[in-house]
Coordinates of C-alpha atoms (C1' of nucleotides) in Angstrom, one line a residue:
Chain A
X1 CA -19.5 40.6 -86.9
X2 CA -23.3 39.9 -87.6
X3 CA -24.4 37.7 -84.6
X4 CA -26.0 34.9 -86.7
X5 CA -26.1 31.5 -85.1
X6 CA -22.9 29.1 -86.2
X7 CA -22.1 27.6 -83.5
X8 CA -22.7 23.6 -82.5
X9 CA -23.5 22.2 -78.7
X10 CA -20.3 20.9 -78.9
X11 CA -18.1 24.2 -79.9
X12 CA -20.3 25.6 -77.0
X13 CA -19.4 22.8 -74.7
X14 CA -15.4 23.6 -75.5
X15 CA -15.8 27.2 -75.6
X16 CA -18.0 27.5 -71.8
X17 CA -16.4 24.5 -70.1
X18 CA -19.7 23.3 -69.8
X19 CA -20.1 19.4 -70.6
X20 CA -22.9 19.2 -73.5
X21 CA -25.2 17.6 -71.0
X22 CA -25.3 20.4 -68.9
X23 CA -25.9 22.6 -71.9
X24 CA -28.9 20.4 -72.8
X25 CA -30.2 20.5 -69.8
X26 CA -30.7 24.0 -68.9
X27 CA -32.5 24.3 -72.2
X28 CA -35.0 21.6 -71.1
X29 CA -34.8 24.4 -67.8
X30 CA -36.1 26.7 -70.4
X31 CA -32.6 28.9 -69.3
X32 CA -31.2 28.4 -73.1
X33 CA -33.3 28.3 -76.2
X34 CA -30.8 27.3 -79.1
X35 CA -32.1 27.3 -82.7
X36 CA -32.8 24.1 -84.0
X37 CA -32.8 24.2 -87.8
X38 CA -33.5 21.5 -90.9
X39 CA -35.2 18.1 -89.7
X40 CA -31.7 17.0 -88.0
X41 CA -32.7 19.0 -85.0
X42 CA -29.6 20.3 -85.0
X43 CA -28.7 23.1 -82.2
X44 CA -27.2 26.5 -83.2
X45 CA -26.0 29.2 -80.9
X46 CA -25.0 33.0 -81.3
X47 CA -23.0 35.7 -79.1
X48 CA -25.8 36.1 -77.1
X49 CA -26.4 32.9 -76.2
X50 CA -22.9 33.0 -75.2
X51 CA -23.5 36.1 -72.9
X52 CA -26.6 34.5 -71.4
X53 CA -24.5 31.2 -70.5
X54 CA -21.6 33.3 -68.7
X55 CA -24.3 34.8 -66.5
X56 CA -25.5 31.7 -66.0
X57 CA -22.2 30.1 -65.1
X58 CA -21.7 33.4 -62.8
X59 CA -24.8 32.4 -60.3
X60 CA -24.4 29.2 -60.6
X61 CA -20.7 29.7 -59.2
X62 CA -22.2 32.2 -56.1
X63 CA -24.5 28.9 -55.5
X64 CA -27.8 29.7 -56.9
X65 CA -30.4 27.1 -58.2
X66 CA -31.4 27.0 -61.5
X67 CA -34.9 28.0 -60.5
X68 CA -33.8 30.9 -59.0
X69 CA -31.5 31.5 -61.9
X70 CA -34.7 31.0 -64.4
X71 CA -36.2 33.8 -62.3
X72 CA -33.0 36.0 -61.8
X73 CA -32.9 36.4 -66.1
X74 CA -36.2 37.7 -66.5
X75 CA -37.3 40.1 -63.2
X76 CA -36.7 43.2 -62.4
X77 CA -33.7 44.5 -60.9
X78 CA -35.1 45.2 -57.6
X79 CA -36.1 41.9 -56.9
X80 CA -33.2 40.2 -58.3
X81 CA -31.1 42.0 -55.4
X82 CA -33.4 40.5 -53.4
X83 CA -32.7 36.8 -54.7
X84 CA -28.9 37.5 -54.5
X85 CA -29.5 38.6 -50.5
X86 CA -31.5 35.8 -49.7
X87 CA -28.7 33.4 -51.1
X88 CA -26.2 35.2 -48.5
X89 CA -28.5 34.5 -45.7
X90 CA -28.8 31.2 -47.0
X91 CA -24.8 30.8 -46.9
X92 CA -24.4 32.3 -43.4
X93 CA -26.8 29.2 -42.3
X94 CA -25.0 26.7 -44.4
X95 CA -21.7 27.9 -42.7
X96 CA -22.9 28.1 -39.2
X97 CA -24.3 24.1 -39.8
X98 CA -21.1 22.8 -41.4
X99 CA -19.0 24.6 -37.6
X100 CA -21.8 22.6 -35.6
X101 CA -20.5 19.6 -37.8
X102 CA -17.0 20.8 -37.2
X103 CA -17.5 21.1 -33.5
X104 CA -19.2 17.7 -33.3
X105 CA -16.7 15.7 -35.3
X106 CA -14.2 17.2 -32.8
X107 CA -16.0 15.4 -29.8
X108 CA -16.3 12.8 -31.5
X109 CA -12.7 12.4 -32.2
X110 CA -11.8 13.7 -28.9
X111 CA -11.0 10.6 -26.9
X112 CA -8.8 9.3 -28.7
X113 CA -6.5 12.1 -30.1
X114 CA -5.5 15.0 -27.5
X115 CA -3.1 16.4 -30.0
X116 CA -4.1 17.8 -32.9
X117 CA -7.7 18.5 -31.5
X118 CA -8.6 21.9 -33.1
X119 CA -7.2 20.7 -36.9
X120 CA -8.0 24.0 -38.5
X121 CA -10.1 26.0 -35.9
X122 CA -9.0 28.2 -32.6
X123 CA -10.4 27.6 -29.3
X124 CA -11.2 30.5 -27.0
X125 CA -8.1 30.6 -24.7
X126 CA -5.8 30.3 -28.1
X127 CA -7.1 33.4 -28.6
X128 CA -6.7 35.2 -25.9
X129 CA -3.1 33.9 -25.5
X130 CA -2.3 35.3 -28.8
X131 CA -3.9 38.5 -27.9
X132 CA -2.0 38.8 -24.5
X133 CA 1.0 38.2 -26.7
X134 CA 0.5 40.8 -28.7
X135 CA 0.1 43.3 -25.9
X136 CA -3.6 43.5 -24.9
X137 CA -4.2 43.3 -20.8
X138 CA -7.6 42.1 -20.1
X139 CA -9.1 45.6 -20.3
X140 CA -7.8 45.6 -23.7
X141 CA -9.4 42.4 -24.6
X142 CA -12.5 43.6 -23.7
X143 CA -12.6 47.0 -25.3
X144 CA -11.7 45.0 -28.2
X145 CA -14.7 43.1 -27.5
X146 CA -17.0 46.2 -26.8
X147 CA -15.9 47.7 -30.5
X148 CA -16.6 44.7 -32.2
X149 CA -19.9 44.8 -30.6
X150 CA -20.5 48.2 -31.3
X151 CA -19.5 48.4 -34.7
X152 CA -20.9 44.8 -36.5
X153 CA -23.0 42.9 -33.7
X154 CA -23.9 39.9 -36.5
X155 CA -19.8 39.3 -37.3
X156 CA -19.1 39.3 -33.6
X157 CA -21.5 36.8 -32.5
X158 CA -20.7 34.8 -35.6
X159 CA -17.0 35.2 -34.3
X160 CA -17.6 34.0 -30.9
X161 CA -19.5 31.0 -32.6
X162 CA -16.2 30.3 -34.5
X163 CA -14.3 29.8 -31.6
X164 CA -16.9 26.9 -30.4
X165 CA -18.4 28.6 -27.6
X166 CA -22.1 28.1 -25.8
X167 CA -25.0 29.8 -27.2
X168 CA -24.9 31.0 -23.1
X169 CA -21.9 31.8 -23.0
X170 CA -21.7 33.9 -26.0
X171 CA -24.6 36.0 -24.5
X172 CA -22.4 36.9 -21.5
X173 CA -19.7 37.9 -23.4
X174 CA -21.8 40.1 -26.0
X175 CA -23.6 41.6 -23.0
X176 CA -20.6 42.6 -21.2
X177 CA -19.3 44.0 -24.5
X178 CA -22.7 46.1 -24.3
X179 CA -21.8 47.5 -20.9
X180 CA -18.5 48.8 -21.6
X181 CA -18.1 52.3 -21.8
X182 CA -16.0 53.5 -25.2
Chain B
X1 CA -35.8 -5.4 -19.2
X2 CA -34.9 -8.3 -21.5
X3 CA -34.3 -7.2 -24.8
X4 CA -37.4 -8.3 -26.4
X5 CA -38.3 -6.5 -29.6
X6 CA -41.4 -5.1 -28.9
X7 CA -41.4 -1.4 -31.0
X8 CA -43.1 -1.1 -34.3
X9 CA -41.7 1.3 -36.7
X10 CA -44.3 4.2 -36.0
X11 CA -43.2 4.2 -32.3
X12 CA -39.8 3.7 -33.4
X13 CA -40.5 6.9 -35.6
X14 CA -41.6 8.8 -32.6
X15 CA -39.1 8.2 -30.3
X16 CA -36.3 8.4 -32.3
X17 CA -37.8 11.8 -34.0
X18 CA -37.0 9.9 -37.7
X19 CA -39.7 9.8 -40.2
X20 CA -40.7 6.1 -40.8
X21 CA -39.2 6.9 -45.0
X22 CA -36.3 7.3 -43.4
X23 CA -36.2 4.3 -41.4
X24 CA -37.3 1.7 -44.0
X25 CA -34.8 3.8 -46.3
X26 CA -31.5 3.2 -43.5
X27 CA -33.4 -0.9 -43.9
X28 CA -32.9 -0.9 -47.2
X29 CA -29.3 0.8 -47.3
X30 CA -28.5 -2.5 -44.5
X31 CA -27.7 -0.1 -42.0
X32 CA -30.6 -1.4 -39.8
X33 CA -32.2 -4.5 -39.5
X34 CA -35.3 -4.6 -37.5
X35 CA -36.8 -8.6 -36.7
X36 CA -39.8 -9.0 -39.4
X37 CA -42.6 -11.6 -38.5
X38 CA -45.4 -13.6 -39.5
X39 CA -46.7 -13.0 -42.5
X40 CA -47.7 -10.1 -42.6
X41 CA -44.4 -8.8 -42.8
X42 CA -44.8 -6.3 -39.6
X43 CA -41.5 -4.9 -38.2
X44 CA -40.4 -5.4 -34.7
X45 CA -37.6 -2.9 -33.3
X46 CA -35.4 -3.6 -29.7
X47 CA -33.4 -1.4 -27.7
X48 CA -30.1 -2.5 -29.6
X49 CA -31.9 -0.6 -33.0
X50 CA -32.8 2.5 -30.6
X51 CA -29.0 2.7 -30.1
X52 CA -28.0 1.8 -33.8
X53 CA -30.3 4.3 -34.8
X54 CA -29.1 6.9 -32.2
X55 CA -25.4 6.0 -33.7
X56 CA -26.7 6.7 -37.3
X57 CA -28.4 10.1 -36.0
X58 CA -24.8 11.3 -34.7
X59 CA -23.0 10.7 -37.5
X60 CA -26.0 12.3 -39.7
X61 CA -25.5 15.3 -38.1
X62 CA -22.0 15.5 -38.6
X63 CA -23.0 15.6 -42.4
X64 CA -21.8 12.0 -43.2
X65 CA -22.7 9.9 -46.0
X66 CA -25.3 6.6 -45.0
X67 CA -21.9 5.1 -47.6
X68 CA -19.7 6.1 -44.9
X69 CA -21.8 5.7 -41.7
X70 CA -22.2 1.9 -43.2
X71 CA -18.2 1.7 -43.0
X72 CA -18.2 3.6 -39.5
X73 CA -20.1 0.9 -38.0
X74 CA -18.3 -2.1 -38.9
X75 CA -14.6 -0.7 -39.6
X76 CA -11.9 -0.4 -37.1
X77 CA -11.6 2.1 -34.9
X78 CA -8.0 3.6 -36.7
X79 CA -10.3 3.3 -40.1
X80 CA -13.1 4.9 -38.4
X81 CA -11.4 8.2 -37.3
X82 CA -9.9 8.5 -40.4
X83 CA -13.1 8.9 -41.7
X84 CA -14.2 11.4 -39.4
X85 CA -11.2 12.9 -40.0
X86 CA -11.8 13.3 -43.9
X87 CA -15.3 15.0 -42.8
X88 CA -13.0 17.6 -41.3
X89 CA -10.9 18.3 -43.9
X90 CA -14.4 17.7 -46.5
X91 CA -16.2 21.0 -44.1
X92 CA -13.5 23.1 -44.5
X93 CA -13.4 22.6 -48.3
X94 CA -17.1 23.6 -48.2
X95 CA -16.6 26.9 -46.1
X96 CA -13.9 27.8 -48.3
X97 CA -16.4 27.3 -51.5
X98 CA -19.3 29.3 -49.6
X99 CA -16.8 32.0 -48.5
X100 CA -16.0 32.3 -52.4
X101 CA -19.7 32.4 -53.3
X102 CA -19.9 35.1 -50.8
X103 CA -17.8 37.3 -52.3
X104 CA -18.9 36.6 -55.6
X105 CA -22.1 37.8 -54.1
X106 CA -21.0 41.2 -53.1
X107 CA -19.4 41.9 -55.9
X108 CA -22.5 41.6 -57.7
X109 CA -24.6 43.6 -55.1
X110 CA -22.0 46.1 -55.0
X111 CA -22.9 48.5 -57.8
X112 CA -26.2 49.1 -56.5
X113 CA -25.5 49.2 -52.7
X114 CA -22.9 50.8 -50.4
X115 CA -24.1 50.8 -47.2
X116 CA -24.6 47.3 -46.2
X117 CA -22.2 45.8 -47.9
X118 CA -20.9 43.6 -45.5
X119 CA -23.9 41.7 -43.9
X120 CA -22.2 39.7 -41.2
X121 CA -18.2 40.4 -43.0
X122 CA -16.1 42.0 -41.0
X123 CA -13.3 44.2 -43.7
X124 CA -9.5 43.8 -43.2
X125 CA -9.9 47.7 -42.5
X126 CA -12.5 47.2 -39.5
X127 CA -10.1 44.2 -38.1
X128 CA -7.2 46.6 -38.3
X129 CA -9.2 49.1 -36.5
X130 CA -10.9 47.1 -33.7
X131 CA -7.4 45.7 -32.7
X132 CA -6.0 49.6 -32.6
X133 CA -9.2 50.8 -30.6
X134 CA -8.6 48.0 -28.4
X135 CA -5.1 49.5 -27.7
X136 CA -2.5 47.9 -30.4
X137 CA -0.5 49.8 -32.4
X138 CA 1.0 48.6 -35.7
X139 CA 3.5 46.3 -34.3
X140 CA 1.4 45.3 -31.9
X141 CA -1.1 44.0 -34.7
X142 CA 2.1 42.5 -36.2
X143 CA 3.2 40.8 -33.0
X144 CA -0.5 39.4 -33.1
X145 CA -0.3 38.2 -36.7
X146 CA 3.2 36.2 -35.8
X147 CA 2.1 34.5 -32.5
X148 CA -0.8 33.5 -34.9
X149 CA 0.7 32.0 -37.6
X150 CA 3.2 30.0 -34.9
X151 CA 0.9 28.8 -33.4
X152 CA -1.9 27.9 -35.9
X153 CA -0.8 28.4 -39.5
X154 CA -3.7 26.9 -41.3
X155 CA -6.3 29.1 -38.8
X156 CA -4.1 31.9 -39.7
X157 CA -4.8 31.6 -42.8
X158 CA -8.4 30.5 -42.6
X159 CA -9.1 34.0 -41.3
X160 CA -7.2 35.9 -43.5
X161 CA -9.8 34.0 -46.4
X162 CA -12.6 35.1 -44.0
X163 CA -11.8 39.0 -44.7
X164 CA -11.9 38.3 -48.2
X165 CA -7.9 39.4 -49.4
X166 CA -6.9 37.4 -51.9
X167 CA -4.7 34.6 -52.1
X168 CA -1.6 37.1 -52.9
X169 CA -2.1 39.8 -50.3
X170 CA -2.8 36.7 -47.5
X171 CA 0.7 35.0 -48.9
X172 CA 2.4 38.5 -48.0
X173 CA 0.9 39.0 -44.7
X174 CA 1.8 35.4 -43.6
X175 CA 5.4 35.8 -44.9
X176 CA 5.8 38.8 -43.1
X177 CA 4.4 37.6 -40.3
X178 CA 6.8 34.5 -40.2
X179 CA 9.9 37.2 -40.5
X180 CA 8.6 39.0 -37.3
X181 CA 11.0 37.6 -34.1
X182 CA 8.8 36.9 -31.2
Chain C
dT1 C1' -17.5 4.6 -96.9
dT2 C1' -15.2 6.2 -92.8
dG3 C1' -15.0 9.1 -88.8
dC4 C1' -16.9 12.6 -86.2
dT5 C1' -20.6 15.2 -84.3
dC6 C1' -25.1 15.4 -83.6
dC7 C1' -29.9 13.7 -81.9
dT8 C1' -33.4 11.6 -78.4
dC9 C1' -34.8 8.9 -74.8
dA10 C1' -34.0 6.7 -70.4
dC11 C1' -31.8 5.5 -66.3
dG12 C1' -28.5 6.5 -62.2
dT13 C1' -27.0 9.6 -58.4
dC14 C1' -28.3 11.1 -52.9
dA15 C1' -31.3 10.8 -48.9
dC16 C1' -35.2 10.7 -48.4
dG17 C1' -40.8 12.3 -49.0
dT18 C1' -45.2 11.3 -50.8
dG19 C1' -48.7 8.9 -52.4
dA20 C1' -51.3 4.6 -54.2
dG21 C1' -53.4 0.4 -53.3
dG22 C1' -53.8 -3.2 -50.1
dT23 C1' -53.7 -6.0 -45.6
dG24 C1' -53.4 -7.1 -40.4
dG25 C1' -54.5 -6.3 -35.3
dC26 C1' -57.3 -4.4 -31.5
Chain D
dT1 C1' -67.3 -3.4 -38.6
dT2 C1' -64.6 0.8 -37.8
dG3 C1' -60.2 3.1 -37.2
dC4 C1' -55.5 2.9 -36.9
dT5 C1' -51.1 1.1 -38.2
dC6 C1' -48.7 -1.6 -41.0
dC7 C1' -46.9 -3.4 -45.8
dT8 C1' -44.8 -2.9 -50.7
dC9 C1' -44.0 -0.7 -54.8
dA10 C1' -43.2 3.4 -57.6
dC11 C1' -42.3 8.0 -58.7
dG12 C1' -40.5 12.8 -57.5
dT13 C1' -36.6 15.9 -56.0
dC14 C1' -31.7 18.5 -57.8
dA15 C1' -28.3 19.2 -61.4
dC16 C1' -26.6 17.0 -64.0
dG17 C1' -23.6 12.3 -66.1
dT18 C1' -23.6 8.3 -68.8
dG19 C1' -24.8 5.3 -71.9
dA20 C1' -27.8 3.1 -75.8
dG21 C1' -29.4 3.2 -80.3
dG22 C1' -29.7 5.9 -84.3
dT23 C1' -28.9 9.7 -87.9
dG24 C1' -26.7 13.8 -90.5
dG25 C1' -22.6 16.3 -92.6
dC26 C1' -17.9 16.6 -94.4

DNA sequence: TTGCTCCTCACGTCACGTGAGGTGGC
DNA sequence: TTGCTCCTCACGTCACGTGAGGTGGC
C-alpha cells in the first residue's frame, strides 16, 4: 500500500502497453523521471509514475505532441484548456486537408471508373434525393438549410464542404440560408 | 520550342513554387533526373522535368508517399489506381482517428465548459431537430435514415461516427433503418 | 553457469529545411 | 573583382523502433 518504487521498465512496459523504448524515451523528454538506484542504473517506478504515464497515454491518444504534453503536466489549468482547444482547431484543419485529398483522388480516378466514384462520401444531389425521399419539398430543404445556418454556422459550412462543393458555391447557399425567414 | 534543357534548379524552384531541398531531395529519391554538365556539376532542367515535377506535385497533394509516387510513375495504369485507391481508403482511416481524438477532446474539456462544447460538432439532438424544423416528423427522419443507408451504407455510417454515438447506438440505428420498407 | 532483464549508445524512419564550406559563370 | 547562383555534405526535425555490445540479479 506504501507507494515505494518496485517496479522495472519492463513490468511498466507490460503493464502500460507501452514498448520500453517509448518509456525511455519520454524520460530523455523529461515527461518521466524513474529512480535509478545502485551503480546498475537500474530504473524503478511507483503508482504515481503509473498515473503520470496514463495521462500521458491519454493526450497522446487525442493527438497531442509530446512538447505540448511536457507543457500540459506542469501549467495551469487555464491554459492547458487552451492547449487542448488549439489541438481541436488543429484537427478541424487536418480533416478539411485530408477531404481536399479525398476530393482530388476522386478526379483523379474519375476517368477511368464511373461507378463507384464517391467510395465513402455523398455528392450534393445524393443528398437532396434522399431528402426529397424522405418528404422535404424544396422549401423544406431550404428551411433545413436556414436552421442549420442559424443554429451552428461553422458545422454547416463544414457540411457543405463534405459534400465536395465550391468555396463559391457554398457562399450562395449559406447566404440564401441567411435570407430565409424562420 | 525544342526541348533543350535550359532551366537551372533556382528557376526550376521558382516556377514550379518547390524549394530547391526539395528538388535535389525528389533527385536523390530517383524520382527526377535533371541533365548535369561539365564539371562543375551544374543542373540543367527541360520542359519534360516541369511536367514530371508538376506530376509529383499532384500526387503530393493528394498526401501520397515519394515510395508510392515512385511506383505511380512507372506502374500500370490498373496498379496505379489501385494505389490511389488505397489513399482513399488510408484518408478515411485518418478522419476516423481525428474524429476519435476529437471526442476524446471534449470529454476532457467538458468538466470545465458547457457552453461551447461543440465547436464545429453538430449533436445527434441538433440533427434530429434541424430535420423536424425543416418539416419531418419522426418517420419522416426514419424514411431519411433508410433511403440513406440503401443507398450509401458506408456514408451512412460515416455520419453517424460524425455525431459522435457510439459504435452500439450507430449499429441499432442502421439496423432499424434497414427494417424500414421504402 | 545459464537465462533473463537491464543498461547505454547509435543509427534508421519521413520529407524535407538549414546551414557550412567551397566553386563556377556573367 | 564583385555579386549571384550553383555544388556537396552533414546534421536537425518527430516519436519512437531496432539493434549492438555489455553488465547485473536470481
Amino acid at each position: 500500500m506504501t507507494d515505494e518504487p518496485n517496479l522495472s521498465v519492463g513490468k511498466v512496459a507490460k503493464i502500460t502497453g507501452l514498448s520500453r523504448s517509448t518509456l525511455l524515451h519520454y524520460e530523455k523528454r523529461g515527461l518521466l523521471s524513474p529512480i535509478k538506484y545502485g551503480n546498475s542504473g537500474y530504473r524503478l517506478y511507483n503508482q504515481k509514475h503509473l498515473n503520470q504515464i496514463e495521462r500521458i497515454k491519454t493526450y497522446r491518444s487525442a493527438g497531442l505532441s509530446l512538447e505540448n504534453i511536457d507543457k500540459l503536466l506542469t501549467l495551469t489549468l487555464h491554459k492547458s484548456q487552451q492547449l487542448l482547444e488549439q489541438r481541436l482547431v488543429n484537427i478541424n484543419d487536418e480533416i478539411h486537408q485530408l477531404r481536399e485529398q479525398q476530393r482530388l483522388l476522386l478526379t483523379l480516378l474519375q476517368p477511368q471508373n464511373k461507378k463507384k466514384q464517391s467510395v465513402k462520401t455523398v455528392t450534393k444531389e445524393q443528398w437532396s434525393q434522399m431528402l426529397g425521399e424522405a418528404g422535404l419539398d424544396e422549401e423544406g430543404k431550404w428551411r433545413w438549410h436556414s436552421h442549420f445556418e442559424k443554429k451552428t454556422p461553422e458545422a454547416h459550412q463544414d457540411f457543405l464542404e463534405s459534400l465536395g462543393l465550391s468555396e463559391t458555391e457554398i457562399e450562395k447557399i449559406r447566404k440564401k440560408s441567411r435570407s430565409i425567414p424562420l
